[in-house]
Amino acid sequence: MKNKLQTIREEFFEKLKQAQNAEHLREIELKYLSRKGELSSVMHNLKDLSLDLKKELGELANNIKKELEHSFEETKKIIGLQADNKFIDITIPGEKVKRGHLNPITIIQREMEDLFTSLGFIIADGPELESDYFNFTALNIPPLHPARDMQDTFYVDIKNQEDSFDLVMRTHTSPVQIRTMKKFGAPLKAVIPGRCFRNEATDARHEHTFYQFEGIMIAENINFANLKSLLEIVGKKLFGPQTKLRMRPKFYPFVEPGNNGEYTCFLCEGQGCRVCKNTGWLEIVGAGLIHPNVLRAGGIDPEKYSGLAFGFGLTRLAMLKYGINDVRLFNSGDLKFLEQL
Ligand code: FA5
């Protein structure tokens, strides 16, 4: 039996040396290493031997088995690598790298930024976690004023040994009006794109997280005509030269007079359709002349300067432009939604 084992070993290595492909390997495995292979059948016969012989030959058989299996695996690796290399065709074009693309909100934001920087506006930025003061009080919405109910948000209490104050996730980009006034003074032309948050019962048009695009222009003698002509320019740029603007009164505590800017619907051109809910008009921007209290909070003298301000819902603009019917899709993380745009 010892001889038989040695013969199997020699034959195995002879065959392995000659093996050139996966098929040869399969044959060797079947003949020597499989459950019905030669090695197994010798090991099976060990059971009829005396205890001493069983011990001696059993050990030998096991060692040979390990040796053959190890060599077999090594050869398999080498033949596998050769097979892989053999089929490399360097003339085949490489695999296409998948490119990402800009989010629809970023596209609209950049379009708006291009327009306003070409008109001499700077682009300003501010924190998303804002003080209660900048988000409300400085914008002429004092504590306990009913106007606070218009924009509920997420409050963050910061308490430490020296201090205790309220921070809020900003409900609009308007607090950056005050920050920009304090930093640059008047005259001033700035736009402020950014993310806002509200404690909303969400639906197809309301999200807890969305984007706005704010603008202010402060100088001597800024008046309503300046606001109207500026918003007309934006409307034509966004929706085409035929676009008309109408402005209707709306209360915002930080502007006086305050109003809602509406554009003729780009789809039906004012005739009435699904996009404009048959009104012919799209409500897109809140705007007005900056309230004197707000200029004061920004360190600007309202006797000398006046200003205009507006705030677009950037997310809603992207919805209109791309025909997206549910605002919640933007934050859904669903790549299928983003990839189709
Ligand atoms: C404001 O936030 C004012 N700060 C805008 C403003 C600036 C007025 C300067 C005057 C002067 P309002 O709450 O209407 O206003 O929001 C402005 C726009 O943000 C809305 O028209 C809408 O397009 C968008 N918006 C508001 N809430 C949500 C929401 N939950 N989800 C998506 N978009 C929203």
XYZ file of C-alpha atoms and ligand atoms in Angstrom:
375
model
C 0.000 0.000 0.000
C 2.966 2.239 0.665
C 4.109 1.667 -2.905
C 0.674 2.355 -4.235
C 0.643 5.718 -2.463
C 4.070 6.609 -3.873
C 2.972 5.659 -7.377
C -0.130 7.846 -7.119
C 2.046 10.730 -5.933
C 4.540 10.374 -8.806
C 1.851 10.011 -11.438
C -0.001 13.005 -10.013
C 3.030 15.294 -10.239
C 3.864 14.049 -13.727
C 0.344 14.932 -14.912
C 0.328 18.242 -13.059
C 3.571 19.250 -14.766
C 1.970 18.707 -18.141
C -1.332 20.422 -17.302
C -1.949 23.469 -19.470
C -5.540 24.449 -19.016
C -8.595 24.198 -16.806
C -9.771 21.048 -18.509
C -6.498 19.234 -17.707
C -6.831 20.365 -14.129
C -10.360 19.059 -13.886
C -9.227 15.628 -15.109
C -6.398 15.489 -12.546
C -8.728 16.535 -9.749
C -11.240 13.907 -10.689
C -8.670 11.128 -11.025
C -6.619 11.779 -7.896
C -8.294 14.130 -5.475
C -12.055 13.699 -5.755
C -14.094 11.590 -3.375
C -14.028 8.751 -5.867
C -10.399 9.410 -6.880
C -7.433 7.097 -6.412
C -6.179 8.651 -3.211
C -9.550 8.323 -1.530
C -9.908 4.693 -2.509
C -6.493 3.847 -0.988
C -7.449 5.682 2.181
C -10.726 3.832 2.259
C -8.860 0.486 2.234
C -6.818 1.463 5.300
C -9.679 0.356 7.509
C -8.873 -3.346 6.876
C -5.297 -3.039 8.193
C -3.900 -3.680 11.639
C -3.896 -0.821 14.082
C -0.141 -0.150 13.748
C -0.174 -0.181 9.974
C -3.325 1.893 9.907
C -1.549 4.532 12.015
C 1.645 4.541 9.938
C 0.028 4.495 6.511
C -2.813 6.775 7.559
C -0.320 9.470 8.462
C 1.590 8.996 5.220
C -1.608 9.089 3.166
C -2.753 12.259 4.888
C 0.572 13.995 4.296
C 0.545 13.028 0.632
C -3.029 14.223 0.304
C -2.137 17.637 1.767
C 0.922 17.904 -0.469
C -1.060 17.068 -3.619
C -3.901 19.431 -2.754
C -1.487 22.282 -2.077
C 0.404 21.776 -5.348
C -2.865 21.427 -7.213
C -4.144 24.796 -5.875
C -0.857 26.542 -6.735
C -0.921 25.214 -10.304
C -4.567 26.202 -10.618
C -3.684 29.801 -9.678
C -0.867 29.973 -12.219
C -2.967 28.514 -15.016
C -5.836 30.907 -14.074
C -3.542 33.936 -14.323
C -2.158 32.777 -17.637
C -5.695 32.333 -18.939
C -6.601 35.868 -17.866
C -3.507 37.360 -19.432
C -3.871 35.458 -22.644
C -7.079 37.313 -23.554
C -6.042 40.890 -22.883
C -6.668 42.751 -26.098
C -5.111 46.164 -25.740
C -6.966 47.475 -28.784
C -10.402 47.149 -27.120
C -11.663 50.579 -25.912
C -11.593 51.005 -22.107
C -14.690 50.787 -19.982
C -16.529 54.104 -19.969
C -16.145 55.987 -16.703
C -19.552 57.038 -15.438
C -19.660 60.817 -15.017
C -21.793 62.516 -12.408
C -23.743 65.656 -13.205
C -25.000 68.730 -11.433
C -28.105 68.646 -9.281
C -30.986 70.603 -10.927
C -30.995 73.079 -8.035
C -27.274 73.768 -8.567
C -27.896 74.362 -12.283
C -30.580 76.986 -11.584
C -28.525 78.529 -8.780
C -25.535 78.979 -11.112
C -27.755 80.445 -13.832
C -29.094 83.002 -11.347
C -25.622 83.739 -9.975
C -24.323 84.362 -13.503
C -27.151 86.790 -14.192
C -26.719 88.752 -10.963
C -22.921 88.902 -10.997
C -23.197 90.268 -14.545
C -25.380 93.030 -13.026
C -22.699 93.843 -10.438
C -24.075 91.882 -7.438
C -21.760 90.044 -5.041
C -22.596 86.538 -3.810
C -22.884 86.322 -0.007
C -23.217 83.400 2.358
C -24.297 82.829 5.961
C -24.747 80.030 8.512
C -27.560 77.490 8.256
C -27.687 77.225 12.050
C -28.548 80.826 12.790
C -29.231 82.919 15.876
C -32.841 83.604 16.707
C -31.910 87.295 16.527
C -30.732 87.284 12.882
C -33.442 84.925 11.662
C -36.333 86.825 13.259
C -35.750 89.806 15.562
C -33.396 91.767 13.296
C -35.866 91.215 10.458
C -38.546 93.114 12.329
C -40.117 89.967 13.798
C -39.700 90.467 17.577
C -40.141 87.631 20.083
C -43.805 86.679 20.552
C -44.844 88.607 17.411
C -47.552 86.648 15.552
C -45.484 86.838 12.326
C -43.206 84.168 13.864
C -45.997 81.669 13.243
C -45.555 82.064 9.485
C -42.251 80.206 9.615
C -41.945 77.489 12.246
C -38.541 75.874 12.503
C -36.233 73.562 14.466
C -34.878 75.187 17.622
C -31.551 74.219 19.132
C -30.946 75.138 22.786
C -27.359 75.896 23.644
C -26.708 76.135 27.342
C -23.315 76.518 28.916
C -22.053 78.007 32.171
C -21.829 81.589 30.966
C -24.616 81.746 28.504
C -27.894 80.359 27.317
C -29.192 81.259 23.884
C -31.412 79.990 21.120
C -30.186 78.885 17.745
C -32.547 78.032 14.918
C -32.186 76.228 11.636
C -32.717 79.296 9.445
C -36.170 79.457 7.900
C -35.083 81.676 5.007
C -31.982 83.284 3.523
C -33.113 86.732 4.775
C -30.916 86.718 7.951
C -27.934 86.994 5.601
C -29.348 90.388 4.507
C -28.459 91.730 7.972
C -25.075 89.989 8.094
C -24.150 91.393 4.679
C -25.287 94.924 5.574
C -23.207 94.807 8.777
C -20.171 93.559 6.895
C -20.215 95.771 3.790
C -22.437 98.748 4.644
C -24.170 100.792 1.915
C -24.301 101.049 -1.054
C -24.642 97.302 -1.526
C -25.802 94.799 -4.143
C -25.752 91.162 -3.028
C -27.427 87.842 -3.749
C -27.611 85.013 -1.236
C -28.310 81.454 -2.352
C -28.725 78.848 0.371
C -30.455 76.041 2.173
C -33.376 76.712 4.508
C -35.384 74.618 6.949
C -38.925 74.680 8.226
C -40.969 72.575 10.564
C -43.583 71.803 7.926
C -46.237 69.182 7.430
C -44.553 68.063 4.212
C -46.464 67.561 0.975
C -45.760 67.737 -2.772
C -44.899 71.472 -2.524
C -43.513 71.751 1.031
C -40.291 70.193 2.302
C -38.525 70.589 5.640
C -35.314 71.374 3.700
C -35.280 73.512 0.558
C -33.311 76.250 -1.208
C -33.918 79.966 -1.603
C -32.219 82.680 -3.601
C -32.278 86.060 -1.870
C -31.231 89.458 -3.199
C -30.768 92.977 -1.812
C -29.873 96.272 -3.397
C -29.262 99.286 -1.163
C -28.339 102.784 -2.290
C -29.716 106.314 -2.175
C -33.175 106.568 -3.778
C -33.854 102.892 -4.436
C -37.566 102.659 -5.217
C -40.302 100.284 -6.286
C -39.594 100.852 -9.999
C -36.062 99.503 -9.460
C -37.488 96.372 -7.830
C -40.003 95.829 -10.596
C -37.506 96.231 -13.432
C -34.997 93.926 -11.714
C -37.598 91.185 -11.259
C -38.655 91.642 -14.899
C -35.082 91.017 -16.019
C -34.950 87.821 -13.929
C -38.277 86.575 -15.330
C -37.182 87.071 -18.939
C -33.881 85.352 -18.250
C -35.550 82.375 -16.548
C -38.588 81.863 -18.758
C -37.977 83.788 -21.995
C -38.460 87.349 -23.382
C -42.277 87.109 -23.592
C -42.564 86.719 -19.793
C -44.613 89.315 -17.910
C -44.487 90.188 -14.208
C -47.271 91.195 -11.860
C -46.837 92.203 -8.239
C -49.545 91.751 -5.644
C -49.499 92.883 -2.032
C -48.299 90.377 0.551
C -47.268 90.881 4.146
C -43.653 90.247 5.057
C -42.526 92.021 8.258
C -39.100 92.894 6.819
C -40.320 94.822 3.755
C -42.742 97.695 3.288
C -44.587 97.513 0.951
C -44.327 93.743 0.640
C -45.534 91.743 -2.311
C -45.647 88.528 -4.204
C -43.999 88.544 -7.627
C -45.759 86.396 -10.201
C -44.697 85.601 -13.767
C -46.836 84.573 -16.701
C -46.743 80.800 -16.971
C -43.951 79.719 -19.314
C -45.895 76.680 -20.442
C -49.230 78.238 -21.477
C -47.982 81.855 -21.710
C -50.782 83.062 -19.463
C -53.633 81.038 -20.993
C -54.059 78.697 -18.001
C -52.774 75.135 -17.688
C -51.834 72.367 -15.260
C -48.518 74.007 -14.243
C -50.112 77.339 -13.233
C -53.292 75.699 -11.937
C -55.262 77.475 -14.655
C -54.433 80.952 -13.364
C -51.924 81.844 -16.093
C -49.521 83.072 -13.362
C -46.750 81.457 -11.341
C -46.095 82.701 -7.796
C -42.347 82.637 -7.532
C -40.845 85.393 -5.473
C -41.484 87.327 -2.280
C -40.223 90.913 -2.513
C -40.504 94.494 -1.331
C -38.680 97.602 -0.167
C -36.562 96.975 2.894
C -38.244 98.090 6.140
C -36.400 100.968 7.890
C -36.080 98.841 11.073
C -34.208 96.207 9.063
C -31.809 98.761 7.593
C -31.201 100.050 11.122
C -30.509 96.525 12.407
C -27.951 96.202 9.610
C -26.267 99.453 10.695
C -27.520 101.464 7.703
C -29.176 104.866 8.055
C -32.738 104.663 6.602
C -32.866 108.467 6.300
C -30.041 108.335 3.778
C -30.437 104.951 2.099
C -33.309 102.816 0.902
C -33.250 99.288 -0.438
C -35.081 96.510 -2.207
C -35.132 92.827 -1.315
C -36.474 89.670 -2.900
C -36.420 85.932 -2.140
C -36.989 83.234 -4.749
C -37.870 79.646 -3.843
C -35.008 78.023 -5.738
C -36.325 74.502 -5.211
C -39.704 75.507 -6.616
C -37.984 77.135 -9.596
C -36.184 73.841 -10.301
C -39.520 72.020 -10.031
C -41.078 74.346 -12.613
C -38.142 74.240 -14.982
C -37.820 70.449 -14.973
C -41.509 69.561 -14.557
C -40.945 67.875 -11.167
C -44.267 67.374 -9.444
C -43.108 66.436 -5.937
C -40.564 68.485 -3.970
C -39.763 65.493 -1.746
C -37.987 63.764 -4.644
C -35.024 66.159 -4.226
C -34.128 64.761 -0.790
C -35.165 61.179 -1.513
C -31.632 60.037 -2.363
C -33.109 58.177 -5.329
C -30.452 58.199 -8.054
C -32.974 57.220 -10.704
C -34.652 60.592 -10.149
C -31.420 62.597 -10.451
C -30.003 60.622 -13.365
C -32.986 61.245 -15.621
C -32.572 65.034 -15.487
C -39.690 84.177 2.619
O -39.056 83.188 3.037
C -39.088 85.538 2.573
N -37.854 85.553 3.312
C -38.872 85.963 1.129
C -38.616 87.421 0.976
C -37.299 87.884 0.902
C -39.677 88.337 0.951
C -37.075 89.246 0.789
C -39.432 89.669 0.831
C -38.149 90.133 0.752
P -41.782 82.787 1.890
O -42.053 82.155 3.193
O -42.941 83.166 1.054
O -40.908 84.093 2.052
O -40.817 81.803 1.050
C -40.255 82.197 -0.170
C -40.268 81.020 -1.136
O -39.592 79.906 -0.559
C -41.663 80.486 -1.418
O -42.278 81.213 -2.462
C -41.394 79.067 -1.852
O -41.029 79.042 -3.217
C -40.185 78.713 -1.023
N -40.612 77.887 0.125
C -41.103 78.305 1.317
N -41.376 77.259 2.101
C -41.047 76.151 1.403
C -41.081 74.745 1.671
N -41.490 74.261 2.856
N -40.672 73.880 0.715
C -40.223 74.353 -0.475
N -40.149 75.666 -0.798
C -40.560 76.551 0.131
